[in-house]
PDB file of C-alpha atoms in Angstrom:
ATOM      1  CA  UNK A   1      -4.165-109.044  38.810  1.00 46.00           C
ATOM      2  CA  UNK A   2      -5.059-111.457  40.309  1.00 57.00           C
ATOM      3  CA  UNK A   3      -6.230-110.131  43.770  1.00 85.00           C
ATOM      4  CA  UNK A   4      -9.194-107.555  43.539  1.00 91.00           C
ATOM      5  CA  UNK A   5      -8.475-104.305  46.454  1.00 93.00           C
ATOM      6  CA  UNK A   6     -10.231-104.556  49.257  1.00 95.00           C
ATOM      7  CA  UNK A   7     -11.270-101.565  48.579  1.00 95.00           C
ATOM      8  CA  UNK A   8     -12.663-102.275  46.072  1.00 94.00           C
ATOM      9  CA  UNK A   9     -14.384-105.567  47.539  1.00 93.00           C
ATOM     10  CA  UNK A  10     -16.175-102.884  49.579  1.00 94.00           C
ATOM     11  CA  UNK A  11     -17.316-100.436  46.507  1.00 93.00           C
ATOM     12  CA  UNK A  12     -19.358-103.901  45.079  1.00 90.00           C
ATOM     13  CA  UNK A  13     -20.925-104.613  48.644  1.00 92.00           C
ATOM     14  CA  UNK A  14     -21.755-100.737  48.111  1.00 93.00           C
ATOM     15  CA  UNK A  15     -22.465-100.597  44.509  1.00 90.00           C
ATOM     16  CA  UNK A  16     -25.530-104.048  45.845  1.00 90.00           C
ATOM     17  CA  UNK A  17     -26.710-102.123  49.332  1.00 93.00           C
ATOM     18  CA  UNK A  18     -27.653 -99.085  46.982  1.00 90.00           C
ATOM     19  CA  UNK A  19     -29.032-100.810  44.561  1.00 86.00           C
ATOM     20  CA  UNK A  20     -26.398 -99.560  41.910  1.00 81.00           C
ATOM     21  CA  UNK A  21     -26.189-102.227  39.040  1.00 72.00           C
ATOM     22  CA  UNK A  22     -22.799-103.880  38.559  1.00 77.00           C
ATOM     23  CA  UNK A  23     -22.573-105.369  35.148  1.00 66.00           C
ATOM     24  CA  UNK A  24     -24.429-104.309  31.995  1.00 66.00           C
ATOM     25  CA  UNK A  25     -27.324-106.678  32.347  1.00 65.00           C
ATOM     26  CA  UNK A  26     -28.432-105.808  35.143  1.00 62.00           C
ATOM     27  CA  UNK A  27     -28.029-101.755  34.036  1.00 63.00           C
ATOM     28  CA  UNK A  28     -30.090-101.711  30.679  1.00 60.00           C
ATOM     29  CA  UNK A  29     -30.127 -99.297  27.916  1.00 57.00           C
ATOM     30  CA  UNK A  30     -30.394 -96.612  30.101  1.00 59.00           C
ATOM     31  CA  UNK A  31     -28.644 -96.468  33.491  1.00 58.00           C
ATOM     32  CA  UNK A  32     -25.244 -96.413  33.761  1.00 63.00           C
ATOM     33  CA  UNK A  33     -23.447-100.001  35.215  1.00 60.00           C
ATOM     34  CA  UNK A  34     -20.294 -99.788  37.269  1.00 63.00           C
ATOM     35  CA  UNK A  35     -16.794 -99.985  36.585  1.00 68.00           C
ATOM     36  CA  UNK A  36     -16.256-103.490  34.866  1.00 71.00           C
ATOM     37  CA  UNK A  37     -13.126-105.713  36.616  1.00 73.00           C
ATOM     38  CA  UNK A  38     -11.213-105.381  33.332  1.00 79.00           C
ATOM     39  CA  UNK A  39     -11.958-101.333  33.701  1.00 84.00           C
ATOM     40  CA  UNK A  40     -10.611-100.857  37.547  1.00 88.00           C
ATOM     41  CA  UNK A  41      -7.446-103.145  36.681  1.00 92.00           C
ATOM     42  CA  UNK A  42      -6.722-100.734  33.496  1.00 92.00           C
ATOM     43  CA  UNK A  43      -7.192 -97.991  36.019  1.00 94.00           C
ATOM     44  CA  UNK A  44      -5.104 -98.988  38.456  1.00 95.00           C
ATOM     45  CA  UNK A  45      -2.520 -99.578  36.294  1.00 95.00           C
ATOM     46  CA  UNK A  46      -2.746 -95.749  34.664  1.00 96.00           C
ATOM     47  CA  UNK A  47      -3.686 -94.188  38.480  1.00 97.00           C
ATOM     48  CA  UNK A  48      -0.079 -96.009  39.723  1.00 96.00           C
ATOM     49  CA  UNK A  49       1.703 -94.196  38.031  1.00 95.00           C
ATOM     50  CA  UNK A  50       0.657 -90.655  38.600  1.00 94.00           C
ATOM     51  CA  UNK A  51       3.884 -89.984  41.281  1.00 94.00           C
ATOM     52  CA  UNK A  52       2.989 -86.488  42.622  1.00 94.00           C
ATOM     53  CA  UNK A  53      -0.242 -86.393  40.763  1.00 95.00           C
ATOM     54  CA  UNK A  54      -3.642 -85.544  40.349  1.00 97.00           C
ATOM     55  CA  UNK A  55      -6.668 -87.789  39.573  1.00 98.00           C
ATOM     56  CA  UNK A  56     -10.162 -86.855  37.925  1.00 96.00           C
ATOM     57  CA  UNK A  57     -13.671 -88.751  38.121  1.00 95.00           C
ATOM     58  CA  UNK A  58     -16.414 -87.982  36.416  1.00 92.00           C
ATOM     59  CA  UNK A  59     -19.182 -90.424  37.640  1.00 91.00           C
ATOM     60  CA  UNK A  60     -18.667 -92.071  40.592  1.00 92.00           C
ATOM     61  CA  UNK A  61     -21.625 -93.881  41.170  1.00 90.00           C
ATOM     62  CA  UNK A  62     -21.320 -96.583  43.822  1.00 91.00           C
ATOM     63  CA  UNK A  63     -17.657 -95.623  43.963  1.00 94.00           C
ATOM     64  CA  UNK A  64     -15.596 -98.763  42.610  1.00 93.00           C
ATOM     65  CA  UNK A  65     -13.904 -96.810  39.904  1.00 93.00           C
ATOM     66  CA  UNK A  66     -12.226 -94.418  42.094  1.00 96.00           C
ATOM     67  CA  UNK A  67     -11.506 -97.461  44.693  1.00 96.00           C
ATOM     68  CA  UNK A  68      -9.450 -99.605  42.179  1.00 95.00           C
ATOM     69  CA  UNK A  69      -7.502 -95.897  41.628  1.00 96.00           C
ATOM     70  CA  UNK A  70      -7.128 -95.247  44.575  1.00 97.00           C
ATOM     71  CA  UNK A  71      -6.124 -98.933  46.081  1.00 96.00           C
ATOM     72  CA  UNK A  72      -3.129 -98.280  43.044  1.00 96.00           C
ATOM     73  CA  UNK A  73      -2.160 -94.731  43.695  1.00 97.00           C
ATOM     74  CA  UNK A  74       1.025 -94.022  45.160  1.00 97.00           C
ATOM     75  CA  UNK A  75       1.490 -92.336  48.345  1.00 96.00           C
ATOM     76  CA  UNK A  76       1.615 -88.529  46.819  1.00 97.00           C
ATOM     77  CA  UNK A  77      -1.220 -88.185  44.460  1.00 97.00           C
ATOM     78  CA  UNK A  78      -4.758 -87.245  44.806  1.00 97.00           C
ATOM     79  CA  UNK A  79      -7.991 -87.959  43.937  1.00 98.00           C
ATOM     80  CA  UNK A  80     -11.163 -85.592  43.198  1.00 98.00           C
ATOM     81  CA  UNK A  81     -14.014 -87.885  42.373  1.00 97.00           C
ATOM     82  CA  UNK A  82     -17.783 -85.939  41.311  1.00 96.00           C
ATOM     83  CA  UNK A  83     -21.115 -87.612  41.020  1.00 94.00           C
ATOM     84  CA  UNK A  84     -24.216 -85.611  40.248  1.00 93.00           C
ATOM     85  CA  UNK A  85     -26.718 -88.227  42.263  1.00 93.00           C
ATOM     86  CA  UNK A  86     -26.701 -86.751  46.187  1.00 96.00           C
ATOM     87  CA  UNK A  87     -27.425 -89.975  47.293  1.00 95.00           C
ATOM     88  CA  UNK A  88     -24.701 -92.088  45.413  1.00 94.00           C
ATOM     89  CA  UNK A  89     -21.836 -89.221  46.397  1.00 96.00           C
ATOM     90  CA  UNK A  90     -22.971 -89.275  49.964  1.00 97.00           C
ATOM     91  CA  UNK A  91     -22.470 -93.471  49.645  1.00 96.00           C
ATOM     92  CA  UNK A  92     -19.579 -93.102  47.729  1.00 96.00           C
ATOM     93  CA  UNK A  93     -17.927 -90.336  50.631  1.00 97.00           C
ATOM     94  CA  UNK A  94     -18.456 -92.798  53.496  1.00 96.00           C
ATOM     95  CA  UNK A  95     -17.287 -95.785  52.047  1.00 96.00           C
ATOM     96  CA  UNK A  96     -13.974 -93.802  50.812  1.00 97.00           C
ATOM     97  CA  UNK A  97     -13.739 -91.713  53.901  1.00 96.00           C
ATOM     98  CA  UNK A  98     -10.836 -93.650  55.214  1.00 93.00           C
ATOM     99  CA  UNK A  99      -8.968 -92.329  52.700  1.00 95.00           C
ATOM    100  CA  UNK A 100      -7.583 -89.316  53.271  1.00 96.00           C
ATOM    101  CA  UNK A 101      -6.118 -88.352  49.851  1.00 97.00           C
ATOM    102  CA  UNK A 102      -9.966 -89.082  48.404  1.00 97.00           C
ATOM    103  CA  UNK A 103     -12.232 -85.949  47.779  1.00 97.00           C
ATOM    104  CA  UNK A 104     -15.882 -87.125  46.640  1.00 98.00           C
ATOM    105  CA  UNK A 105     -18.247 -84.344  45.628  1.00 97.00           C
ATOM    106  CA  UNK A 106     -21.551 -83.792  44.747  1.00 97.00           C
ATOM    107  CA  UNK A 107     -22.661 -81.819  41.794  1.00 94.00           C
ATOM    108  CA  UNK A 108     -22.141 -81.207  38.146  1.00 90.00           C
ATOM    109  CA  UNK A 109     -18.826 -82.345  37.848  1.00 89.00           C
ATOM    110  CA  UNK A 110     -18.291 -79.752  35.321  1.00 85.00           C
ATOM    111  CA  UNK A 111     -18.734 -77.153  37.717  1.00 88.00           C
ATOM    112  CA  UNK A 112     -16.879 -78.553  40.531  1.00 92.00           C
ATOM    113  CA  UNK A 113     -14.237 -79.719  38.459  1.00 92.00           C
ATOM    114  CA  UNK A 114     -12.779 -76.480  36.197  1.00 88.00           C
ATOM    115  CA  UNK A 115     -11.146 -75.181  39.088  1.00 91.00           C
ATOM    116  CA  UNK A 116      -9.124 -77.704  40.537  1.00 92.00           C
ATOM    117  CA  UNK A 117      -7.317 -79.351  38.283  1.00 86.00           C
ATOM    118  CA  UNK A 118      -4.865 -79.722  35.515  1.00 94.00           C
ATOM    119  CA  UNK A 119      -5.189 -83.231  36.135  1.00 97.00           C
ATOM    120  CA  UNK A 120      -2.642 -85.389  35.047  1.00 97.00           C
ATOM    121  CA  UNK A 121      -5.275 -88.856  34.851  1.00 96.00           C
ATOM    122  CA  UNK A 122      -9.263 -88.434  33.934  1.00 94.00           C
ATOM    123  CA  UNK A 123     -11.954 -90.825  34.029  1.00 92.00           C
ATOM    124  CA  UNK A 124     -15.052 -89.960  32.071  1.00 88.00           C
ATOM    125  CA  UNK A 125     -17.645 -91.845  33.706  1.00 82.00           C
ATOM    126  CA  UNK A 126     -20.075 -89.947  33.595  1.00 70.00           C
ATOM    127  CA  UNK A 127     -23.637 -90.516  31.380  1.00 61.00           C
ATOM    128  CA  UNK A 128     -23.366 -87.379  29.362  1.00 60.00           C
ATOM    129  CA  UNK A 129     -22.477 -87.500  25.821  1.00 62.00           C
ATOM    130  CA  UNK A 130     -22.662 -83.847  23.872  1.00 67.00           C
ATOM    131  CA  UNK A 131     -20.049 -83.332  22.427  1.00 68.00           C
ATOM    132  CA  UNK A 132     -19.201 -79.479  23.236  1.00 70.00           C
ATOM    133  CA  UNK A 133     -18.649 -81.260  27.554  1.00 70.00           C
ATOM    134  CA  UNK A 134     -16.906 -83.809  25.109  1.00 72.00           C
ATOM    135  CA  UNK A 135     -14.778 -81.330  23.918  1.00 75.00           C
ATOM    136  CA  UNK A 136     -13.939 -79.454  27.577  1.00 80.00           C
ATOM    137  CA  UNK A 137     -12.875 -82.704  28.811  1.00 84.00           C
ATOM    138  CA  UNK A 138      -9.363 -82.033  27.649  1.00 85.00           C
ATOM    139  CA  UNK A 139      -9.281 -78.233  29.317  1.00 87.00           C
ATOM    140  CA  UNK A 140      -9.173 -80.386  32.560  1.00 91.00           C
ATOM    141  CA  UNK A 141      -6.079 -82.590  31.507  1.00 93.00           C
ATOM    142  CA  UNK A 142      -2.684 -81.078  32.000  1.00 94.00           C
ATOM    143  CA  UNK A 143      -0.220 -81.150  28.753  1.00 94.00           C
ATOM    144  CA  UNK A 144       0.665 -85.329  28.565  1.00 92.00           C
ATOM    145  CA  UNK A 145      -2.122 -86.490  30.435  1.00 93.00           C
ATOM    146  CA  UNK A 146      -4.916 -88.952  29.557  1.00 92.00           C
ATOM    147  CA  UNK A 147      -8.954 -89.267  29.564  1.00 89.00           C
ATOM    148  CA  UNK A 148     -10.057 -92.108  30.028  1.00 86.00           C
ATOM    149  CA  UNK A 149     -13.382 -92.864  28.996  1.00 80.00           C
ATOM    150  CA  UNK A 150     -16.191 -95.586  29.640  1.00 73.00           C
ATOM    151  CA  UNK A 151     -18.956 -96.963  27.998  1.00 62.00           C
ATOM    152  CA  UNK A 152     -18.160 -94.802  24.200  1.00 55.00           C
ATOM    153  CA  UNK A 153     -19.203 -96.562  20.660  1.00 52.00           C
ATOM    154  CA  UNK A 154     -17.434 -94.964  17.646  1.00 54.00           C
ATOM    155  CA  UNK A 155     -20.481 -93.492  15.992  1.00 56.00           C
ATOM    156  CA  UNK A 156     -19.314 -95.062  13.009  1.00 55.00           C
ATOM    157  CA  UNK A 157     -19.531 -98.108  14.049  1.00 52.00           C
ATOM    158  CA  UNK A 158     -22.749 -98.294  14.975  1.00 53.00           C
ATOM    159  CA  UNK A 159     -25.511 -99.847  12.909  1.00 59.00           C
ATOM    160  CA  UNK A 160     -27.175 -98.441  10.357  1.00 61.00           C
TER     161      UNK A 160
END
């Protein structure tokens, strides 16, 4: 994939406008950053395969991950994305307003998404790392579905 979808370019512009970090270097250790281009391309491939499916995202941010998926998903697919920060959710809603198959929710994903599944693809890009919360992600995905997590470092690989 050599070209970036126009919706993703608009999402990058929005991220700059609202001060949402585009890189790990910009974000620092205590703040999430946007989905990097390689992650976005990977999400595009997965979303493109969701014929007639449902996609969910936890942690919309400025809408970059959602933009990658929305630009690639088939016409009979839907995407729901949840962002706990109301200002970011509002900005992402404006960005994705022209995408009728995409819904942006403001609030806690654990409360908002449980009644909307099961999902064929779940992109978990939220900041929490509570083991019970992570385990609950499986309940949101249909049998045979996929969970993709961003910013995960296996504990065994961390320095002592």
